[in-house]
mmCIF file of C-alpha atoms in Angstrom:
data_model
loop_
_atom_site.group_PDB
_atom_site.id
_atom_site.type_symbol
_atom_site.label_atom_id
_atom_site.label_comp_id
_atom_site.label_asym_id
_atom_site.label_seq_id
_atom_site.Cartn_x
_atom_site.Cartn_y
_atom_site.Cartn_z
ATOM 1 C CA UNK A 1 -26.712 13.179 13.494
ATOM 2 C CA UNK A 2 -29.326 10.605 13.619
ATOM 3 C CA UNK A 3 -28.477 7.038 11.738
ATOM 4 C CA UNK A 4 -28.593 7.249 8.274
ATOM 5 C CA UNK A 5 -28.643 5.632 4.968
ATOM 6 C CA UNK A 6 -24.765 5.234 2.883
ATOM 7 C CA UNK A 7 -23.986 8.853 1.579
ATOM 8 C CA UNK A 8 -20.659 8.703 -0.052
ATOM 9 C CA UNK A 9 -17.222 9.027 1.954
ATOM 10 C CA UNK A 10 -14.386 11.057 2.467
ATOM 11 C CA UNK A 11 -11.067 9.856 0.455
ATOM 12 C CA UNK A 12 -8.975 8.412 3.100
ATOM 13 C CA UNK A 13 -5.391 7.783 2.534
ATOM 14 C CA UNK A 14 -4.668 4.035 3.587
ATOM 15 C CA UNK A 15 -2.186 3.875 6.232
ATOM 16 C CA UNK A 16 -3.666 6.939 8.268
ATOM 17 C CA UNK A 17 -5.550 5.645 11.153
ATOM 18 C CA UNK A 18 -8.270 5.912 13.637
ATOM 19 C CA UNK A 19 -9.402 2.932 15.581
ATOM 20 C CA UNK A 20 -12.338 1.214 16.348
ATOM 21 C CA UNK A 21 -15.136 2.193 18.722
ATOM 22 C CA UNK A 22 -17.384 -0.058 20.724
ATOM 23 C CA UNK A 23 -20.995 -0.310 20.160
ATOM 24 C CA UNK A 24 -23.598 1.330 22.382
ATOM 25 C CA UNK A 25 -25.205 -1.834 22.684
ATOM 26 C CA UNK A 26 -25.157 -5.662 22.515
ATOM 27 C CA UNK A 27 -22.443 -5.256 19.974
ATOM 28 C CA UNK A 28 -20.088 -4.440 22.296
ATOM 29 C CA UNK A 29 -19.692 -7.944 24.523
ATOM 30 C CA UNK A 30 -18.701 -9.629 21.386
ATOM 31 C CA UNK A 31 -17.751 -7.642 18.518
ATOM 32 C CA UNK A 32 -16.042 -3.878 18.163
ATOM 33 C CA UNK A 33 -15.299 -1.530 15.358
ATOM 34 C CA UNK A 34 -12.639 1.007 15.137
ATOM 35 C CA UNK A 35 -11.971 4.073 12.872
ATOM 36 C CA UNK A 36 -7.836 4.588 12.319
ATOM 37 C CA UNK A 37 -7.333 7.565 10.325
ATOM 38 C CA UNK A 38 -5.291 10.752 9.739
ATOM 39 C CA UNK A 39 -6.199 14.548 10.534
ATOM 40 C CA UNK A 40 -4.439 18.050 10.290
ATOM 41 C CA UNK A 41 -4.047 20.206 13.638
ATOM 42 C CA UNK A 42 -7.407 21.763 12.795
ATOM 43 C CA UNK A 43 -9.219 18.504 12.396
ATOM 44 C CA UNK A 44 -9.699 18.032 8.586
ATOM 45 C CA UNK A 45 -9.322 14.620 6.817
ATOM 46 C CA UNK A 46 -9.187 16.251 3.121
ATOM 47 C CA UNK A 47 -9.126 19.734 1.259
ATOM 48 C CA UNK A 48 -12.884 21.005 0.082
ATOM 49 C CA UNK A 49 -12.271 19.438 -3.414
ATOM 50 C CA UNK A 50 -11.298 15.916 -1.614
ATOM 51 C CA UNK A 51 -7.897 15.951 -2.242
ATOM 52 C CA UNK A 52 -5.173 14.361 0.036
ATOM 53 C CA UNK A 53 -2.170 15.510 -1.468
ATOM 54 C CA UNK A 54 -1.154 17.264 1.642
ATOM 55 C CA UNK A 55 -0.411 14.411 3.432
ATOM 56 C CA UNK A 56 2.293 12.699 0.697
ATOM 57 C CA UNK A 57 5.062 14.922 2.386
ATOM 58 C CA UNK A 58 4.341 13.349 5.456
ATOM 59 C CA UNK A 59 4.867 9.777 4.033
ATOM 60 C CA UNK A 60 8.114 10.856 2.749
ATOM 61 C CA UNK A 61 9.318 12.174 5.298
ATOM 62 C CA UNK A 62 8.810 8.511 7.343
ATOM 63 C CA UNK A 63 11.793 7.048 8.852
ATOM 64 C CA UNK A 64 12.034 3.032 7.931
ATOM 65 C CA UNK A 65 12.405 2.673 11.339
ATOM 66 C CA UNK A 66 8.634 4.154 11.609
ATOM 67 C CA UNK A 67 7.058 1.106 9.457
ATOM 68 C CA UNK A 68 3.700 1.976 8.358
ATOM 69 C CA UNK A 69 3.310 4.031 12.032
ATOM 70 C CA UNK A 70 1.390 0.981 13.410
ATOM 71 C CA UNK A 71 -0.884 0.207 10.580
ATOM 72 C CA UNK A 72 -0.233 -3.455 9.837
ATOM 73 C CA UNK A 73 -0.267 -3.994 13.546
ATOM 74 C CA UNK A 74 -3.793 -2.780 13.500
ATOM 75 C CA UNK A 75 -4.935 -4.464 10.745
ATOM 76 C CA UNK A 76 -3.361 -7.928 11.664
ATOM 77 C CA UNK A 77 -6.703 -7.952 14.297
ATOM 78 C CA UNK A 78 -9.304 -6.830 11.488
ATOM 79 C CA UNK A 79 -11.744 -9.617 10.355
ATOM 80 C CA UNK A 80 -14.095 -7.443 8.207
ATOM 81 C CA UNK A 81 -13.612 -4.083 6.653
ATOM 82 C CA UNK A 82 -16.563 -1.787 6.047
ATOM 83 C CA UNK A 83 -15.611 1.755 3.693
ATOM 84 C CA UNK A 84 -17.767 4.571 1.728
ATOM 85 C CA UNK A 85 -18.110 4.253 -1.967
ATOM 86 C CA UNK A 86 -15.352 7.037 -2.701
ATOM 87 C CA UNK A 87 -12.556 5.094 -0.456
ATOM 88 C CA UNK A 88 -13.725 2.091 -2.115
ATOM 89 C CA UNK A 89 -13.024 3.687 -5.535
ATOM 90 C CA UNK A 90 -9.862 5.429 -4.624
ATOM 91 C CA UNK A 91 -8.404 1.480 -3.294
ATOM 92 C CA UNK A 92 -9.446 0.373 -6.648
ATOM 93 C CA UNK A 93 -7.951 2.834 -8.342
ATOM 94 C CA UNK A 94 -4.481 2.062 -7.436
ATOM 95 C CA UNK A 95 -4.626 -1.387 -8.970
ATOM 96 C CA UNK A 96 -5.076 -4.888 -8.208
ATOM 97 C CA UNK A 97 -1.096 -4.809 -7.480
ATOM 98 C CA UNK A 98 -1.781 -2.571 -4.612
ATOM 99 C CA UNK A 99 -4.349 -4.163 -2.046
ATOM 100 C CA UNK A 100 -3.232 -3.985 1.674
ATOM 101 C CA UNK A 101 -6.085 -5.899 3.197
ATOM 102 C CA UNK A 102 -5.143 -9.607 2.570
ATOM 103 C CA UNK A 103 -8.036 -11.563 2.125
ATOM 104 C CA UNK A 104 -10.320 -9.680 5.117
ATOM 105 C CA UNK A 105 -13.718 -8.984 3.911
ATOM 106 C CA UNK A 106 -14.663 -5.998 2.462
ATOM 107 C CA UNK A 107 -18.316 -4.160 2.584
ATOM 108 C CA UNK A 108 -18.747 -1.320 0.914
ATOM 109 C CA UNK A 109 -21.303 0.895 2.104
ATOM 110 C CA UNK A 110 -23.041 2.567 -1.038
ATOM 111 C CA UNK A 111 -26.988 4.486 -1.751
ATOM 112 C CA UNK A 112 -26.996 2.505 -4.985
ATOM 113 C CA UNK A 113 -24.788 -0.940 -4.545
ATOM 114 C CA UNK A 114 -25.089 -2.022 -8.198
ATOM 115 C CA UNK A 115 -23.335 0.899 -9.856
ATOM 116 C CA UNK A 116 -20.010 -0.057 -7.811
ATOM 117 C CA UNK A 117 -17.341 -1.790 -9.660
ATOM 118 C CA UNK A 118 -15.609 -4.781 -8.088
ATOM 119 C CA UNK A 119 -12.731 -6.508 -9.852
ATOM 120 C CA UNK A 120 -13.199 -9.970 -10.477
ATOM 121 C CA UNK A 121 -10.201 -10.688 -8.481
ATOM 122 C CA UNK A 122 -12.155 -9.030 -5.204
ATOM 123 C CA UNK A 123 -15.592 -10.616 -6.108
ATOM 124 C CA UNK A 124 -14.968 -13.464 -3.604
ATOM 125 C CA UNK A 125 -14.273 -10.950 -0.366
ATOM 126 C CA UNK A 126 -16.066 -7.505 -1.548
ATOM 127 C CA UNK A 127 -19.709 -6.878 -1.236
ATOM 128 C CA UNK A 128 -21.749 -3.262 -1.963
ATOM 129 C CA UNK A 129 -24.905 -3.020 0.212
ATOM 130 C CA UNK A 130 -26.793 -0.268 0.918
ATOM 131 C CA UNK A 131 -28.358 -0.909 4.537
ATOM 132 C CA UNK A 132 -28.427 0.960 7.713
ATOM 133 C CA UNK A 133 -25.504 0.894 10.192
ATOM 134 C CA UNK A 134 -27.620 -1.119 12.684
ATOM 135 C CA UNK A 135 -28.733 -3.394 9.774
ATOM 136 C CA UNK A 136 -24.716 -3.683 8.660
ATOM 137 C CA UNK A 137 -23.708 -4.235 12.279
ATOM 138 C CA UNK A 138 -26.517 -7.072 12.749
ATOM 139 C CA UNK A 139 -25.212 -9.073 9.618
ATOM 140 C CA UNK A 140 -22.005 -8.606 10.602
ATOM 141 C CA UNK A 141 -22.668 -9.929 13.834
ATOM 142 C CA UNK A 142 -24.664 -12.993 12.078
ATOM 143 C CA UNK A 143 -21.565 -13.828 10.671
ATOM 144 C CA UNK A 144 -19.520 -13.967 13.403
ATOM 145 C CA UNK A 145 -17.031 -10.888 12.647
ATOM 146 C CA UNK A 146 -15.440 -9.183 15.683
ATOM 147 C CA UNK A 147 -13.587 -6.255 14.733
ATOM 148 C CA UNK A 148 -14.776 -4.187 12.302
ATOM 149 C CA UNK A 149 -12.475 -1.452 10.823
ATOM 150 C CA UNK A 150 -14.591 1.809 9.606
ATOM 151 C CA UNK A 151 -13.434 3.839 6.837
ATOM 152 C CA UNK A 152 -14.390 6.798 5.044
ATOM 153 C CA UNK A 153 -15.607 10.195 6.167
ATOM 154 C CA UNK A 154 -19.298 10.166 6.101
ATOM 155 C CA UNK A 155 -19.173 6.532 6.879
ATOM 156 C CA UNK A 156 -17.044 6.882 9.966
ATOM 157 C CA UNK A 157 -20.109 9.560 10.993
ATOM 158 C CA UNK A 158 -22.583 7.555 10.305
ATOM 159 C CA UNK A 159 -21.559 4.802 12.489
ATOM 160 C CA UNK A 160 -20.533 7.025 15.053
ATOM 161 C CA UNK A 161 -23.817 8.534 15.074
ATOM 162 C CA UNK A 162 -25.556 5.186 15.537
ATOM 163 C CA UNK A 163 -22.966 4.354 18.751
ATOM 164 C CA UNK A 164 -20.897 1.588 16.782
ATOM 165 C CA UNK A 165 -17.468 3.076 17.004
ATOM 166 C CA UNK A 166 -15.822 2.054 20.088
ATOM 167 C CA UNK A 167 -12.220 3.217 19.433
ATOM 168 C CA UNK A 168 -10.366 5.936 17.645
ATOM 169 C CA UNK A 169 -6.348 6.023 16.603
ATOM 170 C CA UNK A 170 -6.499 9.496 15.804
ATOM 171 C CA UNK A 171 -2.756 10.549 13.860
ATOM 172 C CA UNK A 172 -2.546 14.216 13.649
ATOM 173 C CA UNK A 173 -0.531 15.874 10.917
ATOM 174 C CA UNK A 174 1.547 19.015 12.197
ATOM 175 C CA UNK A 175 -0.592 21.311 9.745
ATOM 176 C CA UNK A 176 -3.101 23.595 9.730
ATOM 177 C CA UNK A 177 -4.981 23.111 6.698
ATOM 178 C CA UNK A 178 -7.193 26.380 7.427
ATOM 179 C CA UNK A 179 -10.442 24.195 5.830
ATOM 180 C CA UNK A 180 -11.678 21.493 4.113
ATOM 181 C CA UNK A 181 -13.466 17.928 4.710
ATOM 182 C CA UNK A 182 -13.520 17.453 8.975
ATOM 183 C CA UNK A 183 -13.652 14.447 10.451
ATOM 184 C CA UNK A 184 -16.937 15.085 11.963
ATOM 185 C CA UNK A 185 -19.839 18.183 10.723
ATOM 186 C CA UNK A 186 -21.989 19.332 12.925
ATOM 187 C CA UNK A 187 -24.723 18.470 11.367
ATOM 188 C CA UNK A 188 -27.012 18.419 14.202
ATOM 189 C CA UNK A 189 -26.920 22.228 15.211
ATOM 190 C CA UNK A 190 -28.725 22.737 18.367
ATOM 191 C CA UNK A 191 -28.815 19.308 19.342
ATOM 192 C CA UNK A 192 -25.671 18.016 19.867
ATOM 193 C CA UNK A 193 -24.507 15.092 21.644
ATOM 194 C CA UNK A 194 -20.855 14.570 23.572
ATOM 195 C CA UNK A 195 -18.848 11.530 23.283
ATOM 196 C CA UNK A 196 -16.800 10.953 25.898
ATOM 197 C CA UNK A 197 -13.015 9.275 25.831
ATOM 198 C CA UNK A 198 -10.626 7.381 27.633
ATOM 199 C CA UNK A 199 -7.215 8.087 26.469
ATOM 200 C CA UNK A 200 -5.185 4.868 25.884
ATOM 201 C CA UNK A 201 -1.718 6.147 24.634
ATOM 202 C CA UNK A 202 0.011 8.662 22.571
ATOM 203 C CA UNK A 203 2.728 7.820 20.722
ATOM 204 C CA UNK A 204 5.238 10.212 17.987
ATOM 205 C CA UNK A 205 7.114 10.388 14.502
ATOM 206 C CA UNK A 206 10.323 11.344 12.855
ATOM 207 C CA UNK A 207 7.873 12.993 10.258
ATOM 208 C CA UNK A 208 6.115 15.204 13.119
ATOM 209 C CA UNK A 209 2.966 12.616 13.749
ATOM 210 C CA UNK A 210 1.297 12.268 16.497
ATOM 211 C CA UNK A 211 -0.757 8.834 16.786
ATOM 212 C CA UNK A 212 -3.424 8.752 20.075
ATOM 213 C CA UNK A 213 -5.592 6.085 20.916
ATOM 214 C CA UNK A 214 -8.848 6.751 22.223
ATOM 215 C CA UNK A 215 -11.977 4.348 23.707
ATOM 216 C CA UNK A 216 -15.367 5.733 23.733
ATOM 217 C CA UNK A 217 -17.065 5.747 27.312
ATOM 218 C CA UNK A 218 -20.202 4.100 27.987
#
């Protein structure tokens, strides 16, 4: 999948995690991005309509002694958060009572910035833009960010595609969702390209989760 323009993303639940990825190039020495998200057995993030209500049982089924499975750990070493346009809108949706990203930047990658809707009470930390992952990764670098969290389906892709995910916390749902929205399409038949990774730890649930933690090799 060669780099791309913002399409929009995959509907992420929040505290489902993948973990950031190093860039292929100069990026990597001083700054890293990571994708933390959730995926069934079969390696889908969503249903075909976008839906995510599979994974509510799963939260309710998390022993207190859990936490939010590592989640607030992660994000405690996140400077700058970069999501599609449909995560964007689902975080929004829930209300300004419900924000779990502090004060951290947030970019929100998006074909046509000016139709998204910021709250007033995000205008000081949220920006839409609509540049390329390189261009993204360059600004970000200009202002001195250093780990990056990547959210969103076809924005996790994207990036990935361009070499500027270094790490992945991958946490695998005990279901087979038999279809749906996968993490990654191959939407580069007959000319595909293997990423290599170094396992860095596996780690299990009460609710039946399993969280791994992956780096990409370079």
């Amino acid at each position: 999948m060669a780099c791309v323009q913002p399409r929009a993303s995959l509907i992420f639940i929040l505290r489902l995690f993948i973990v950031p990825l190093a860039s292929i190039n100069s990026f990597s020495s001083t700054m890293k991005a990571s994708a933390y998200i959730a995926t069934t057995l079969d390696g889908f993030i969503a249903s075909h309509d976008g839906s995510i209500g599979f994974l509510d049982e799963y939260q309710q089924q998390a022993d207190p002694h859990d936490g939010d499975m590592g989640f607030s750990s992660f994000l405690a070493t996140v400077d700058l958060i970069i999501m599609g346009r449909k995560t964007w809108d689902q975080v929004v949706s829930f209300g300004e009572e419900i924000w779990p990203y502090g004060k951290r930047a947030v970019w929100v990658w998006s074909r046509i910035p000016e139709d998204v809707f910021i709250p007033k009470c995000r205008g000081d930390q949220a920006f839409a833009y609509s540049l390329s992952p390189e261009r993204m990764m360059d600004l970000a670098k200009e202002k001195g960010y250093t780990h990056i969290y990547i959210d969103g389906g076809t924005t996790i892709q994207a990036f990935h595609s361009c070499g500027f995910v270094d790490e992945y916390v991958l946490s695998r749902l005990p279901i087979l969702l038999g279809g749906g929205k996968p993490l990654f399409e191959n939407s580069n038949a007959g000319s595909e390209v293997m990423t290599k990774m170094e396992h860095l730890g596996t780690k299990s649930f009460s609710n039946g989760i399993v969280q791994s933690h992956y780096q990409v090799k370079r």
